[in-house]
Amino acid sequence: MTKTIKNPESHMMTYGYKPELSEGAIKCPIFQTSTFVFKSAEEGKSFFEIAYGIREKDPTEELGLIYSRINNPNLEILENRLSLWDKADDCAVFESGMSAISTVLLEFLKPGDLLVYSNPTYGGTDHFIQHLLPTLGIHTIGIYTDDTKKSIIKKIRASGHSKRLAMMYVETPANPNNALFDIEMISEIAKEFEANNKKQVVTAVDNTYMGPIWQHPLEIGADLTIYSATKYLGGHSDLIAGAVMGSQELMTRVKVLRTFLGNMISPNTAWLMLRSLETLKLRMDKQCENAKKVAQFLTTHDKVEKVYYLGLLKDGEKGYDIYKKQCTQPGAMISFDIKGKEKDAFNFLNHLKLIKLAVSLGSTESLAQHPSSMTHIGVDPELRNKLNISEKMVRMSIGVENPDDIIEDIKQALEEV
Ligand SMILES: *Cc1c(COP(=O)(O)O)cnc(C)c1O
């Protein structure tokens, strides 16, 4: 990166793209091709030697283009630009957030290993951890926001598998209740067990809710940052994609498994993502600014019982210190409890006009949904209770509309409750 240009948003239009390699086109074309022609057999051999780790790359050498499951200009430029936000050595992009998450879990967890994971996690992640990993002989322990460093260490020791601890996986802020986990503390636990057991313990953070603008897990101890790029990164509700970032050593492993699972992003989706990244900072800034106003409005409404928004946390409240330590902004995700029951929450959702009733988040348009009957219906009812995901809760993702219009829409829908 040019040293004088420090802010990632200034690089999103041009970084990593050489117009002279594409007929001078100002924008990177879509390289809709499955394979690439080698100049000579010698060149093909040399590209494969590097791609398959047969020999080390010379410092000046770049991996040549081989085949779009291994590399493609759209995919590579996207990875280079994405790495800038989290100051990561490297990035791998996937065809979905779930493929990014499952590839990380499969690469760093082997039969007999122990995984510690935060609750709640995204429904798909939760299913993978609860139902798929046990079939591979992987042990798991759930942790909660009321767990302390001491209680987590105690749980790991009590599991009988502490010698095989291999990964700490956290999603923070958690979906849909904005519960926070201390990333620094989690990575300290990982490092303690790593030192004692002489076995690598990877700390992975699903940063979808905050990233990559408002929280940088790699800077505070995490080894891998994971995104559902379907959300803020894509930002227009028109694609499904995922990304993982981290050190060269770990990312090489992630990319090798991706090559063999074949779950990389397509050239077309990568191109859409490149277009999205140009406005990422603008969109996220505006969404957050809007969300602050919406959250403030909700606290004043007499049909609203409780608002879950990071920007409303007060000094002394649970999570406040973690928020101050690891987030730069409160984001654009708001959940709230309506006074009443499921039918009142449904009434509200059914009367929204501007805000659309749909799952997903982080897009330019505002969205609302009902976690306990939609995104989190698969979560054990007892656990749902413990996490405040009740039938009164509505989750909203705030978009880039005029905030007055968003608030007006919420106001008129609340009147129908
Ligand atoms: C949406 C989401 C995922 C899954 O991503 P997909 O792109 O839908 O596969 C994972 N984690 C979080 C926090 C999400 O919101």
Tab-separated table of C-alpha atoms and ligand atoms in Angstrom:
chain	number	residue	atom	x	y	z
A	1	MET	CA	0.000	0.000	0.000
A	2	THR	CA	1.226	3.497	-0.805
A	3	LYS	CA	2.525	4.722	2.536
A	4	THR	CA	1.019	8.192	2.265
A	5	ILE	CA	-2.534	6.852	1.838
A	6	LYS	CA	-3.466	5.597	5.266
A	7	ASN	CA	-7.233	5.144	5.170
A	8	PRO	CA	-8.624	1.965	3.584
A	9	GLU	CA	-11.626	3.775	2.072
A	10	SER	CA	-9.250	5.749	-0.156
A	11	HIS	CA	-7.953	2.501	-1.668
A	12	MET	CA	-11.270	0.833	-2.463
A	13	MET	CA	-11.548	2.190	-6.011
A	14	THR	CA	-8.100	1.304	-7.392
A	15	TYR	CA	-5.932	-0.782	-5.044
A	16	GLY	CA	-4.436	-3.951	-6.505
A	17	TYR	CA	-5.768	-3.391	-10.035
A	18	LYS	CA	-3.499	-2.627	-13.006
A	19	PRO	CA	-5.487	-1.015	-15.895
A	20	GLU	CA	-2.646	-1.804	-18.332
A	21	LEU	CA	-3.416	-5.516	-17.927
A	22	SER	CA	-7.058	-4.931	-18.996
A	23	GLU	CA	-6.902	-2.712	-22.101
A	24	GLY	CA	-6.741	0.384	-19.879
A	25	ALA	CA	-10.240	-0.175	-18.458
A	26	ILE	CA	-10.660	2.095	-15.416
A	27	LYS	CA	-12.673	-0.597	-13.662
A	28	CYS	CA	-11.633	-4.188	-13.246
A	29	PRO	CA	-13.635	-6.263	-15.763
A	30	ILE	CA	-15.377	-9.486	-14.715
A	31	PHE	CA	-12.952	-12.302	-15.493
A	32	GLN	CA	-15.682	-14.779	-16.346
A	33	THR	CA	-13.300	-17.589	-17.210
A	34	SER	CA	-12.631	-21.005	-15.738
A	35	THR	CA	-8.990	-21.327	-16.785
A	36	PHE	CA	-5.950	-19.278	-17.863
A	37	VAL	CA	-3.553	-19.843	-20.771
A	38	PHE	CA	0.114	-20.390	-19.784
A	39	LYS	CA	2.813	-18.720	-21.895
A	40	SER	CA	4.859	-21.916	-21.813
A	41	ALA	CA	4.903	-25.354	-20.198
A	42	GLU	CA	7.764	-24.128	-17.959
A	43	GLU	CA	5.561	-21.299	-16.688
A	44	GLY	CA	2.671	-23.689	-15.985
A	45	LYS	CA	5.021	-25.971	-14.028
A	46	SER	CA	6.364	-23.076	-11.977
A	47	PHE	CA	2.843	-21.789	-11.101
A	48	PHE	CA	1.790	-25.258	-9.938
A	49	GLU	CA	4.932	-25.692	-7.836
A	50	ILE	CA	3.979	-22.600	-5.862
A	51	ALA	CA	0.235	-23.292	-5.728
A	52	TYR	CA	0.872	-26.785	-4.319
A	53	GLY	CA	3.674	-25.727	-1.961
A	54	ILE	CA	6.314	-27.825	-3.774
A	55	ARG	CA	8.749	-24.900	-3.494
A	56	GLU	CA	8.823	-21.497	-1.745
A	57	LYS	CA	7.894	-18.404	-3.744
A	58	ASP	CA	10.814	-16.037	-4.557
A	59	PRO	CA	10.281	-12.693	-2.815
A	60	THR	CA	9.603	-10.944	-6.149
A	61	GLU	CA	7.531	-13.714	-7.682
A	62	GLU	CA	3.727	-13.554	-7.942
A	63	LEU	CA	1.582	-16.664	-8.181
A	64	GLY	CA	0.439	-16.810	-11.801
A	65	LEU	CA	-3.175	-17.353	-12.776
A	66	ILE	CA	-4.020	-21.050	-13.149
A	67	TYR	CA	-7.690	-21.992	-12.780
A	68	SER	CA	-10.592	-20.056	-11.199
A	69	ARG	CA	-11.021	-22.469	-8.284
A	70	ILE	CA	-7.435	-21.621	-7.262
A	71	ASN	CA	-7.197	-17.972	-8.337
A	72	ASN	CA	-8.855	-15.344	-10.493
A	73	PRO	CA	-8.187	-11.569	-10.760
A	74	ASN	CA	-11.595	-10.577	-9.321
A	75	LEU	CA	-11.086	-12.857	-6.324
A	76	GLU	CA	-7.492	-11.733	-5.729
A	77	ILE	CA	-8.149	-8.000	-6.010
A	78	LEU	CA	-11.126	-8.365	-3.674
A	79	GLU	CA	-8.952	-10.217	-1.139
A	80	ASN	CA	-6.229	-7.567	-1.335
A	81	ARG	CA	-8.721	-4.759	-0.729
A	82	LEU	CA	-10.550	-6.553	2.060
A	83	SER	CA	-7.278	-7.226	3.910
A	84	LEU	CA	-6.711	-3.470	4.262
A	85	TRP	CA	-9.662	-2.883	6.622
A	86	ASP	CA	-8.416	-5.306	9.262
A	87	LYS	CA	-4.710	-4.831	8.449
A	88	ALA	CA	-4.557	-8.576	7.797
A	89	ASP	CA	-1.661	-10.367	6.052
A	90	ASP	CA	-4.130	-12.156	3.834
A	91	CYS	CA	-7.797	-12.823	3.152
A	92	ALA	CA	-9.810	-15.662	1.590
A	93	VAL	CA	-13.219	-15.036	0.040
A	94	PHE	CA	-15.985	-17.617	-0.108
A	95	GLU	CA	-19.324	-18.252	-1.773
A	96	SER	CA	-21.130	-17.607	1.557
A	97	GLY	CA	-20.513	-16.638	5.169
A	98	MET	CA	-21.360	-20.214	6.161
A	99	SER	CA	-18.728	-21.637	3.812
A	100	ALA	CA	-16.145	-19.273	5.366
A	101	ILE	CA	-17.152	-20.400	8.876
A	102	SER	CA	-17.370	-24.125	8.121
A	103	THR	CA	-14.034	-24.131	6.292
A	104	VAL	CA	-12.333	-22.503	9.311
A	105	LEU	CA	-13.934	-24.976	11.739
A	106	LEU	CA	-12.992	-27.975	9.577
A	107	GLU	CA	-9.410	-26.829	9.042
A	108	PHE	CA	-8.526	-26.141	12.673
A	109	LEU	CA	-10.543	-28.842	14.484
A	110	LYS	CA	-9.636	-32.540	14.259
A	111	PRO	CA	-11.266	-35.608	15.875
A	112	GLY	CA	-10.752	-35.491	19.652
A	113	ASP	CA	-10.215	-31.706	19.706
A	114	LEU	CA	-12.142	-29.288	21.912
A	115	LEU	CA	-13.958	-26.171	20.662
A	116	VAL	CA	-15.157	-23.400	22.993
A	117	TYR	CA	-17.872	-21.223	21.425
A	118	SER	CA	-19.955	-18.231	22.476
A	119	ASN	CA	-23.758	-18.182	22.726
A	120	PRO	CA	-25.810	-17.180	20.891
A	121	THR	CA	-24.132	-17.712	17.530
A	122	TYR	CA	-25.691	-17.326	14.106
A	123	GLY	CA	-28.238	-20.136	13.517
A	124	GLY	CA	-26.225	-21.836	10.767
A	125	THR	CA	-23.046	-21.717	12.858
A	126	ASP	CA	-24.923	-23.075	15.857
A	127	HIS	CA	-26.276	-25.972	13.782
A	128	PHE	CA	-22.825	-26.781	12.390
A	129	ILE	CA	-21.295	-26.771	15.878
A	130	GLN	CA	-24.101	-28.684	17.625
A	131	HIS	CA	-24.951	-31.239	14.947
A	132	LEU	CA	-22.056	-31.620	12.516
A	133	LEU	CA	-18.888	-31.300	14.619
A	134	PRO	CA	-19.924	-34.055	17.098
A	135	THR	CA	-20.222	-36.537	14.180
A	136	LEU	CA	-16.518	-35.867	13.542
A	137	GLY	CA	-15.630	-36.596	17.175
A	138	ILE	CA	-15.109	-32.930	18.093
A	139	HIS	CA	-16.050	-31.869	21.626
A	140	THR	CA	-17.715	-28.513	22.252
A	141	ILE	CA	-18.398	-26.208	25.211
A	142	GLY	CA	-20.715	-23.194	25.070
A	143	ILE	CA	-19.895	-19.984	26.946
A	144	TYR	CA	-22.204	-17.095	27.845
A	145	THR	CA	-21.821	-13.389	28.561
A	146	ASP	CA	-22.075	-14.021	32.298
A	147	ASP	CA	-19.000	-16.278	32.098
A	148	THR	CA	-15.754	-14.803	33.429
A	149	LYS	CA	-12.194	-15.690	32.505
A	150	LYS	CA	-12.112	-17.911	35.581
A	151	SER	CA	-15.384	-19.712	34.845
A	152	ILE	CA	-14.408	-20.338	31.215
A	153	ILE	CA	-11.063	-21.865	32.282
A	154	LYS	CA	-12.935	-23.955	34.831
A	155	LYS	CA	-15.365	-25.232	32.161
A	156	ILE	CA	-12.463	-26.143	29.856
A	157	ARG	CA	-10.663	-28.056	32.637
A	158	ALA	CA	-13.891	-29.788	33.726
A	159	SER	CA	-14.564	-31.001	30.161
A	160	GLY	CA	-11.820	-33.613	30.414
A	161	HIS	CA	-10.541	-32.483	26.990
A	162	SER	CA	-8.521	-29.408	27.999
A	163	LYS	CA	-5.295	-30.859	26.548
A	164	ARG	CA	-6.996	-30.900	23.162
A	165	LEU	CA	-8.350	-27.345	23.204
A	166	ALA	CA	-7.926	-26.225	19.572
A	167	MET	CA	-10.213	-23.250	19.029
A	168	MET	CA	-12.023	-20.413	20.800
A	169	TYR	CA	-14.850	-19.159	18.544
A	170	VAL	CA	-16.775	-16.007	19.406
A	171	GLU	CA	-19.450	-13.939	17.762
A	172	THR	CA	-19.568	-10.450	19.248
A	173	PRO	CA	-21.785	-8.464	19.400
A	174	ALA	CA	-24.102	-11.454	19.342
A	175	ASN	CA	-27.138	-11.670	17.107
A	176	PRO	CA	-29.881	-10.615	17.981
A	177	ASN	CA	-29.340	-9.349	21.537
A	178	ASN	CA	-26.110	-7.348	21.040
A	179	ALA	CA	-24.459	-9.263	23.931
A	180	LEU	CA	-20.701	-8.662	24.086
A	181	PHE	CA	-17.727	-10.963	24.607
A	182	ASP	CA	-14.280	-9.653	25.551
A	183	ILE	CA	-12.063	-10.654	22.594
A	184	GLU	CA	-8.842	-9.833	24.417
A	185	MET	CA	-9.819	-12.017	27.387
A	186	ILE	CA	-10.837	-14.922	25.122
A	187	SER	CA	-7.509	-14.777	23.279
A	188	GLU	CA	-5.618	-14.677	26.599
A	189	ILE	CA	-7.284	-17.947	27.572
A	190	ALA	CA	-6.314	-19.410	24.183
A	191	LYS	CA	-2.693	-18.353	24.673
A	192	GLU	CA	-2.521	-19.807	28.190
A	193	PHE	CA	-3.719	-23.233	27.051
A	194	GLU	CA	-1.523	-23.042	23.956
A	195	ALA	CA	1.566	-22.450	26.118
A	196	ASN	CA	0.680	-25.207	28.607
A	197	ASN	CA	-0.384	-27.830	26.068
A	198	LYS	CA	2.153	-26.912	23.356
A	199	LYS	CA	-0.756	-27.182	20.925
A	200	GLN	CA	-2.010	-24.334	18.757
A	201	VAL	CA	-5.266	-22.707	19.945
A	202	VAL	CA	-6.846	-20.480	17.298
A	203	THR	CA	-9.090	-17.588	18.361
A	204	ALA	CA	-11.671	-16.890	15.634
A	205	VAL	CA	-14.172	-14.018	15.737
A	206	ASP	CA	-17.310	-13.665	13.625
A	207	ASN	CA	-17.162	-9.890	13.120
A	208	THR	CA	-20.193	-9.635	10.814
A	209	TYR	CA	-22.178	-7.339	13.146
A	210	MET	CA	-19.417	-4.708	13.445
A	211	GLY	CA	-17.139	-5.143	10.591
A	212	PRO	CA	-14.929	-4.258	9.161
A	213	ILE	CA	-15.280	-0.645	10.292
A	214	TRP	CA	-16.328	-0.609	13.947
A	215	GLN	CA	-14.283	-3.458	15.471
A	216	HIS	CA	-10.905	-4.976	14.539
A	217	PRO	CA	-10.500	-8.342	16.301
A	218	LEU	CA	-7.024	-9.044	14.844
A	219	GLU	CA	-5.640	-5.946	16.595
A	220	ILE	CA	-6.838	-7.152	19.999
A	221	GLY	CA	-5.646	-10.734	20.005
A	222	ALA	CA	-7.825	-12.717	17.585
A	223	ASP	CA	-6.079	-14.937	15.028
A	224	LEU	CA	-8.889	-14.984	12.464
A	225	THR	CA	-11.695	-12.569	11.623
A	226	ILE	CA	-14.671	-13.992	9.752
A	227	TYR	CA	-17.432	-12.181	7.853
A	228	SER	CA	-20.695	-12.966	6.250
A	229	ALA	CA	-19.949	-10.592	3.356
A	230	THR	CA	-23.629	-10.922	2.476
A	231	LYS	CA	-24.243	-8.278	5.152
A	232	TYR	CA	-22.451	-4.892	5.418
A	233	LEU	CA	-19.623	-5.772	3.024
A	234	GLY	CA	-21.988	-6.620	0.158
A	235	GLY	CA	-24.492	-4.180	1.589
A	236	HIS	CA	-27.195	-4.213	-1.107
A	237	SER	CA	-29.057	-7.485	-0.399
A	238	ASP	CA	-28.065	-8.768	-3.830
A	239	LEU	CA	-25.380	-11.367	-3.141
A	240	ILE	CA	-24.237	-14.129	-0.766
A	241	ALA	CA	-20.523	-14.224	0.137
A	242	GLY	CA	-18.058	-14.711	2.988
A	243	ALA	CA	-14.513	-13.777	3.971
A	244	VAL	CA	-11.803	-14.846	6.436
A	245	MET	CA	-8.746	-12.778	7.407
A	246	GLY	CA	-5.618	-13.431	9.423
A	247	SER	CA	-1.908	-14.190	9.414
A	248	GLN	CA	-0.172	-15.641	6.362
A	249	GLU	CA	0.422	-18.944	8.120
A	250	LEU	CA	-3.228	-19.527	9.043
A	251	MET	CA	-4.616	-18.127	5.799
A	252	THR	CA	-2.462	-20.478	3.722
A	253	ARG	CA	-4.161	-23.374	5.521
A	254	VAL	CA	-7.626	-21.868	4.992
A	255	LYS	CA	-6.929	-21.329	1.301
A	256	VAL	CA	-5.617	-24.857	0.754
A	257	LEU	CA	-8.789	-26.353	2.239
A	258	ARG	CA	-10.878	-23.935	0.150
A	259	THR	CA	-9.098	-25.145	-2.993
A	260	PHE	CA	-10.153	-28.716	-2.236
A	261	LEU	CA	-13.672	-27.962	-0.985
A	262	GLY	CA	-14.137	-25.664	-3.986
A	263	ASN	CA	-16.245	-23.124	-2.091
A	264	MET	CA	-14.524	-19.963	-3.358
A	265	ILE	CA	-16.442	-16.878	-4.491
A	266	SER	CA	-17.417	-16.676	-8.200
A	267	PRO	CA	-15.873	-13.972	-10.444
A	268	ASN	CA	-19.248	-12.323	-10.838
A	269	THR	CA	-19.961	-12.126	-7.092
A	270	ALA	CA	-16.395	-10.927	-6.436
A	271	TRP	CA	-16.945	-8.147	-8.959
A	272	LEU	CA	-20.190	-7.089	-7.226
A	273	MET	CA	-18.296	-7.078	-3.919
A	274	LEU	CA	-15.585	-4.839	-5.423
A	275	ARG	CA	-18.292	-2.373	-6.403
A	276	SER	CA	-19.815	-2.567	-2.898
A	277	LEU	CA	-16.501	-1.867	-1.179
A	278	GLU	CA	-16.210	1.550	-2.836
A	279	THR	CA	-19.090	2.830	-0.697
A	280	LEU	CA	-18.593	0.641	2.382
A	281	LYS	CA	-17.423	3.408	4.703
A	282	LEU	CA	-20.082	5.859	3.495
A	283	ARG	CA	-22.856	3.332	3.912
A	284	MET	CA	-21.792	2.091	7.324
A	285	ASP	CA	-21.240	5.613	8.680
A	286	LYS	CA	-24.709	6.646	7.552
A	287	GLN	CA	-26.370	3.449	8.824
A	288	CYS	CA	-24.817	3.947	12.253
A	289	GLU	CA	-25.781	7.619	12.375
A	290	ASN	CA	-29.380	6.647	11.514
A	291	ALA	CA	-29.435	3.796	14.038
A	292	LYS	CA	-28.395	6.111	16.879
A	293	LYS	CA	-31.437	8.299	16.124
A	294	VAL	CA	-33.816	5.347	15.795
A	295	ALA	CA	-32.605	3.789	19.068
A	296	GLN	CA	-33.016	7.094	20.858
A	297	PHE	CA	-36.555	7.418	19.505
A	298	LEU	CA	-37.465	3.872	20.615
A	299	THR	CA	-36.397	4.581	24.221
A	300	THR	CA	-38.998	7.359	24.388
A	301	HIS	CA	-41.939	5.300	23.041
A	302	ASP	CA	-44.475	3.980	25.559
A	303	LYS	CA	-45.144	0.758	23.575
A	304	VAL	CA	-41.467	-0.193	23.766
A	305	GLU	CA	-40.329	-2.061	26.861
A	306	LYS	CA	-36.588	-2.431	26.314
A	307	VAL	CA	-34.069	-1.480	23.595
A	308	TYR	CA	-30.936	-3.551	22.928
A	309	TYR	CA	-28.465	-1.203	21.233
A	310	LEU	CA	-24.792	-0.747	22.024
A	311	GLY	CA	-25.098	3.032	21.801
A	312	LEU	CA	-27.481	3.018	24.778
A	313	LEU	CA	-25.114	1.192	27.158
A	314	LYS	CA	-24.328	3.297	30.221
A	315	ASP	CA	-21.230	3.381	32.387
A	316	GLY	CA	-21.554	0.601	34.959
A	317	GLU	CA	-23.960	-1.524	32.878
A	318	LYS	CA	-23.016	-5.044	31.797
A	319	GLY	CA	-20.985	-4.929	28.586
A	320	TYR	CA	-20.165	-1.209	28.756
A	321	ASP	CA	-16.453	-1.702	29.488
A	322	ILE	CA	-16.092	-4.274	26.718
A	323	TYR	CA	-17.917	-1.975	24.305
A	324	LYS	CA	-15.593	0.920	25.151
A	325	LYS	CA	-12.543	-1.305	24.823
A	326	GLN	CA	-13.223	-3.021	21.506
A	327	CYS	CA	-15.847	-1.159	19.447
A	328	THR	CA	-15.457	2.292	17.891
A	329	GLN	CA	-19.174	2.766	17.096
A	330	PRO	CA	-22.430	1.087	18.209
A	331	GLY	CA	-23.349	-0.185	14.727
A	332	ALA	CA	-26.727	-0.280	12.993
A	333	MET	CA	-28.416	-3.323	14.564
A	334	ILE	CA	-31.176	-2.631	17.066
A	335	SER	CA	-33.405	-5.119	18.840
A	336	PHE	CA	-36.281	-4.119	21.084
A	337	ASP	CA	-38.985	-5.709	23.204
A	338	ILE	CA	-42.452	-4.530	22.428
A	339	LYS	CA	-44.929	-4.325	25.312
A	340	GLY	CA	-47.126	-7.385	24.770
A	341	LYS	CA	-46.816	-10.791	23.129
A	342	GLU	CA	-46.035	-12.389	19.778
A	343	LYS	CA	-49.243	-11.045	18.193
A	344	ASP	CA	-48.220	-7.484	19.131
A	345	ALA	CA	-44.755	-7.951	17.624
A	346	PHE	CA	-46.390	-9.414	14.482
A	347	ASN	CA	-48.841	-6.515	14.339
A	348	PHE	CA	-45.932	-4.100	14.361
A	349	LEU	CA	-44.054	-6.019	11.653
A	350	ASN	CA	-47.170	-6.383	9.475
A	351	HIS	CA	-47.794	-2.627	9.523
A	352	LEU	CA	-44.324	-1.458	8.516
A	353	LYS	CA	-44.348	0.212	5.106
A	354	LEU	CA	-40.881	1.570	4.341
A	355	ILE	CA	-38.996	-0.987	6.442
A	356	LYS	CA	-39.183	-4.428	4.847
A	357	LEU	CA	-40.066	-7.600	6.733
A	358	ALA	CA	-37.076	-9.811	5.917
A	359	VAL	CA	-34.126	-11.527	7.588
A	360	SER	CA	-30.506	-10.551	6.826
A	361	LEU	CA	-28.859	-7.282	7.841
A	362	GLY	CA	-26.365	-4.566	7.003
A	363	SER	CA	-27.952	-3.541	3.720
A	364	THR	CA	-28.868	-0.115	2.334
A	365	GLU	CA	-32.573	-0.721	3.015
A	366	SER	CA	-33.900	-1.069	6.558
A	367	LEU	CA	-35.134	-4.541	7.515
A	368	ALA	CA	-37.092	-5.949	10.452
A	369	GLN	CA	-37.806	-9.493	11.621
A	370	HIS	CA	-38.912	-11.558	14.626
A	371	PRO	CA	-35.945	-13.591	15.967
A	372	SER	CA	-37.819	-16.078	18.192
A	373	SER	CA	-40.049	-17.288	15.315
A	374	MET	CA	-37.641	-16.664	12.431
A	375	THR	CA	-33.806	-16.514	12.579
A	376	HIS	CA	-33.575	-18.115	16.049
A	377	ILE	CA	-36.474	-20.596	15.877
A	378	GLY	CA	-33.939	-23.455	15.911
A	379	VAL	CA	-32.405	-22.338	19.215
A	380	ASP	CA	-33.452	-24.420	22.235
A	381	PRO	CA	-36.396	-22.557	23.902
A	382	GLU	CA	-34.685	-22.641	27.303
A	383	LEU	CA	-31.539	-21.084	25.837
A	384	ARG	CA	-33.651	-18.538	23.949
A	385	ASN	CA	-35.149	-17.514	27.288
A	386	LYS	CA	-31.763	-17.192	28.911
A	387	LEU	CA	-30.643	-14.941	26.037
A	388	ASN	CA	-33.750	-12.688	26.170
A	389	ILE	CA	-34.845	-13.817	22.695
A	390	SER	CA	-38.524	-13.699	23.649
A	391	GLU	CA	-41.679	-13.446	21.547
A	392	LYS	CA	-41.709	-9.710	22.329
A	393	MET	CA	-38.414	-9.091	20.558
A	394	VAL	CA	-38.120	-7.442	17.142
A	395	ARG	CA	-34.762	-7.055	15.381
A	396	MET	CA	-34.069	-4.209	12.989
A	397	SER	CA	-31.201	-3.497	10.633
A	398	ILE	CA	-31.084	0.210	9.904
A	399	GLY	CA	-30.384	1.332	6.326
A	400	VAL	CA	-29.367	4.558	4.613
A	401	GLU	CA	-32.843	6.082	4.177
A	402	ASN	CA	-33.621	9.478	5.672
A	403	PRO	CA	-33.782	8.818	9.433
A	404	ASP	CA	-36.976	10.871	9.790
A	405	ASP	CA	-38.754	8.527	7.376
A	406	ILE	CA	-37.506	5.426	9.210
A	407	ILE	CA	-38.708	6.831	12.534
A	408	GLU	CA	-42.052	7.891	11.039
A	409	ASP	CA	-42.578	4.348	9.721
A	410	ILE	CA	-41.807	2.799	13.107
A	411	LYS	CA	-44.085	5.330	14.820
A	412	GLN	CA	-47.089	4.561	12.593
A	413	ALA	CA	-46.556	0.782	12.921
A	414	LEU	CA	-46.319	1.042	16.718
A	415	GLU	CA	-49.653	2.892	16.720
A	416	GLU	CA	-51.225	-0.252	15.232
A	417	VAL	CA	-50.049	-2.377	18.174
B	1	LIG	C1	-25.649	-14.074	7.991
B	1	LIG	C2	-24.645	-14.451	8.988
B	1	LIG	C3	-23.825	-15.579	8.810
B	1	LIG	C4	-23.982	-16.514	7.635
B	1	LIG	O1	-23.616	-15.901	6.439
B	1	LIG	P1	-24.217	-16.331	4.988
B	1	LIG	O2	-23.559	-15.344	4.090
B	1	LIG	O3	-25.698	-16.203	5.072
B	1	LIG	O4	-23.792	-17.724	4.729
B	1	LIG	C5	-22.863	-15.836	9.770
B	1	LIG	N1	-22.719	-15.050	10.854
B	1	LIG	C6	-23.493	-13.974	11.056
B	1	LIG	C7	-23.298	-13.150	12.294
B	1	LIG	C8	-24.483	-13.636	10.141
B	1	LIG	O5	-25.259	-12.577	10.358
